[in-house]
Amino acid sequence: MLVIKDLHAKIDDKEILRGINLEVKPGEVHAIMGPNGSGKSTLSSVLAGNDKFEVNEGSVTFNDKDLLDLAPEDRAREGVFLSFQYPVEIPGVSMVNFMRTAVNEHRKYRNETPYSASEFLKLMREKKSLVEIDSNLTNRSVNEGFSGGEKKKNEIFQMAMLEPKLAILDETDSGLDIDALRVVANGVNKLKSPDRATIVITHYQRLLDHIVPDFVHVLYKGRIVKSAGKELAHELEEKGYDWIKKEFED
Amino acid sequence: MAEDQDKILEEVTGGEYKYGFYSDIEMEEFPKGLNEDIVRMISAKKNEPEFMLEFRLKAFRHWQTMEQPNWAHLKIPPIDFQDIIYFAVPKKKPELESMDDVDPELKATFDKLGIPLDEQKVLAGVAVDAVIDSVSVKTTFKETLAEKGIIFCSISEAVQEYPDLIKKYLGSVVPHQDNYFAALNAAVFSDGSFVYIPKGVRCPMELSTYFRINAINTGQFERTLIVADDDSYVSYLEGCTAPMRDENQLHAAIVEVIAMDRAEVKYSTVQNWYPGNKEGKGGIYNFVTKRGICKGDYSKIMWTQVETGSAITWKYPSCILQGDHSVGEFYSVAVTNNYQQADTGTKMIHLGKNTRSLIVSKGISAGKSQNSYRGLVKVSKKAENARNFSQCDSLLLGDKCGAHTFPYLETANSTAMVEHEATTSKIGEDQIFYCNQRGLNTEQAVGLIVNGYVKEVINQLPMEFAVEAQKLLEISLEGSVG
Ligand SMILES: Nc1ncnc2c1ncn2[C@@H]1O[C@H](COP(=O)(O)OP(=O)(O)OP(=O)(O)O)[C@@H](O)[C@H]1O
Ligand SMILES: [Mg+2]
């Protein structure tokens, strides 16, 4: 589904991704961990098409399409979803209006007729109960005045609405209380299916207790320096990153 | 029913022929330029009573002593006032054979706005026999209003039919001495609208329904007068939400609003005249004087405007809060793109006790345009406990445009409470990217973000107007980002 080969990306001549290789198959869950500033959010931004970063080497294919060749909105319509580490506020734009535009753009892209207002509201109710999001959040402007945790829940709600093929969750667990963490994890799990894949970026094992990864990767200084099964996350939780940094620097 | 329609058709087509013939003669008789004879001729052609001629002549004589103003933030090419044909019998627009001859860009805009085909034809200057829909609307409309004693007619008609009201109120809010363009307008105004709402009457409909079509030929010196008597209410919508191609370069209109005891007047404008092309050529210069007076206690005047058109806009809808406890509100969105210049704002003059005013101004600048807000809040000595709150926000799209805010404050009473807040923001790349990531293209994203930004103002517009205004905003900013 997703094949990343030797991906390099930079900002202002500072190289941040320095040769990433990763393959994600349908149905898989990959966890990406790594110290602060190692390039995890940069990788997700580059995959989503943020032109702040310049890709200077490498390739990314998504379902046999050259992902780097697509505009960000087309990547989204192809089924790439990014749950932002820091979701932005859009004052005055109602969630309903925002999501309806988004969902209908996806439908148009697939040559489906746009949803009518009532069809859309029905879908929205369904998804709201699926991810247990508070009703009055969706009556407000996009993320405006939302608490940190509410913003993250809202990202998962949007993911549920758009049903992406590949969801990249960038620290969706940070800032969540224990109940919210379970709600978010349940939401992700309910949307899991054999033809969808998830990349979970996190610092903590506790999310991975709920969303169990097939693979765990460690990103360090712009490269994936270690990959293993879910047990790697436990090991990191126990020992921290020092042993990996040492191993890598040797 | 069929008979009715036939009658309407006949009325309209018959009327049109007469009109066309009449205007041809007019064109021959009226030379370019302005002098006292021209003013007399205008008055005579309109068959005006003596007092109107006096009104015009006084204004004209005063105008001759004035100089064209010089504004700091507008670049205005010199206007040759002797090169204009006064008495604005509509300059004949080129008549097109069919919709196929209409500029495709204009046609596309009409379609985006969802304007019915018949109206499109009229707006674009395609020959039509009659616009049945709007005529019948107009007829039923007039009957309903008449039942309530509401007067809604052209100023020319009012001069003939209701000379006492005109004598009493015309020029009472904007006297000809007020400014250069006000004097010019008073001397040569061609036509416009007159509204009178009797005591205790709530006007049951927005006064606008057929206005889009009707307003087309009122010319470049338009004059509007609205009088709301005690305990009455009216919501008036001005303008044309479609982009009109107009041969007139200079528009100098006057709007006067008078609210008596406990009366409320809502005046909404969506203005989208031709702004000139992307290089800044052509386009309309829009110099308007709009002023309302809250004459009575507990009266209220509300101005709401969405300005997206014109090459140069200069306008400050104002409120004189004379009655005690009277309220003035001003909500404005001004969009400038390419080479447009806008200098707008408001004046709130507090004279009565416990008067309140609210100003919400949202400027949006894109391209190489300049957008200025200029607002005056004045509290006179006798205005005990006056309150004002002003919120002026500017949104910049790109870095070649400019936004300027000039709040002026004059208080002569220490009990006044005046607050001013101003913000300037750039449309965030991260906001656009967030929308992109959800499947919206950049143009949609900008449209959505901008509409969110102006929501407070748009919410003040009547429903159907609001929808058109939103579409207009998106159209006028097309291609300005990314
Ligand atoms: N806009 C930017 N300008 C300059 N440097 C940047 C920019 N964005 C990211 N960086 C740098 O790139 C590096 C990687 O940042 P990134 O946000 O990808 O880290 P991360 O792995 O997501 O960290 P965290 O765990 O703290 O979220 C950091 O050194 C960061 O300072
Ligand atoms: Mg990060």
PDB file of C-alpha atoms in Angstrom, chain B residues 24 78 89 96 105 112 114 139 159 164 198 200 214 281 290 341 373 376 378 410:
ATOM      1  CA  ASP B  24     -32.679  59.005 -27.543  1.00  0.00           C
ATOM      2  CA  PRO B  78      -8.219  63.538 -11.718  1.00  0.00           C
ATOM      3  CA  VAL B  89     -30.661  59.063 -18.795  1.00  0.00           C
ATOM      4  CA  LEU B  96     -26.552  41.997 -27.353  1.00  0.00           C
ATOM      5  CA  GLU B 105     -16.301  35.178 -17.711  1.00  0.00           C
ATOM      6  CA  LYS B 112     -21.902  30.667  -9.819  1.00  0.00           C
ATOM      7  CA  GLY B 114     -27.214  31.199  -9.280  1.00  0.00           C
ATOM      8  CA  THR B 139     -47.064  44.212  -8.654  1.00  0.00           C
ATOM      9  CA  VAL B 159     -41.350  64.600  -5.708  1.00  0.00           C
ATOM     10  CA  ASP B 164     -44.441  67.724   1.527  1.00  0.00           C
ATOM     11  CA  PRO B 198     -46.070  55.185   8.786  1.00  0.00           C
ATOM     12  CA  GLY B 200     -46.559  51.780  14.175  1.00  0.00           C
ATOM     13  CA  ASN B 214     -35.085  47.770 -10.935  1.00  0.00           C
ATOM     14  CA  LYS B 281      -7.725  49.304 -15.744  1.00  0.00           C
ATOM     15  CA  LYS B 290     -24.688  57.495   3.574  1.00  0.00           C
ATOM     16  CA  GLN B 341      -8.583  50.686  -3.191  1.00  0.00           C
ATOM     17  CA  TYR B 373     -10.715  51.560   7.823  1.00  0.00           C
ATOM     18  CA  LEU B 376     -14.871  58.440  13.983  1.00  0.00           C
ATOM     19  CA  LYS B 378     -17.683  61.549  18.594  1.00  0.00           C
ATOM     20  CA  GLU B 410     -13.457  62.899  20.147  1.00  0.00           C
TER      21      GLU B 410
END
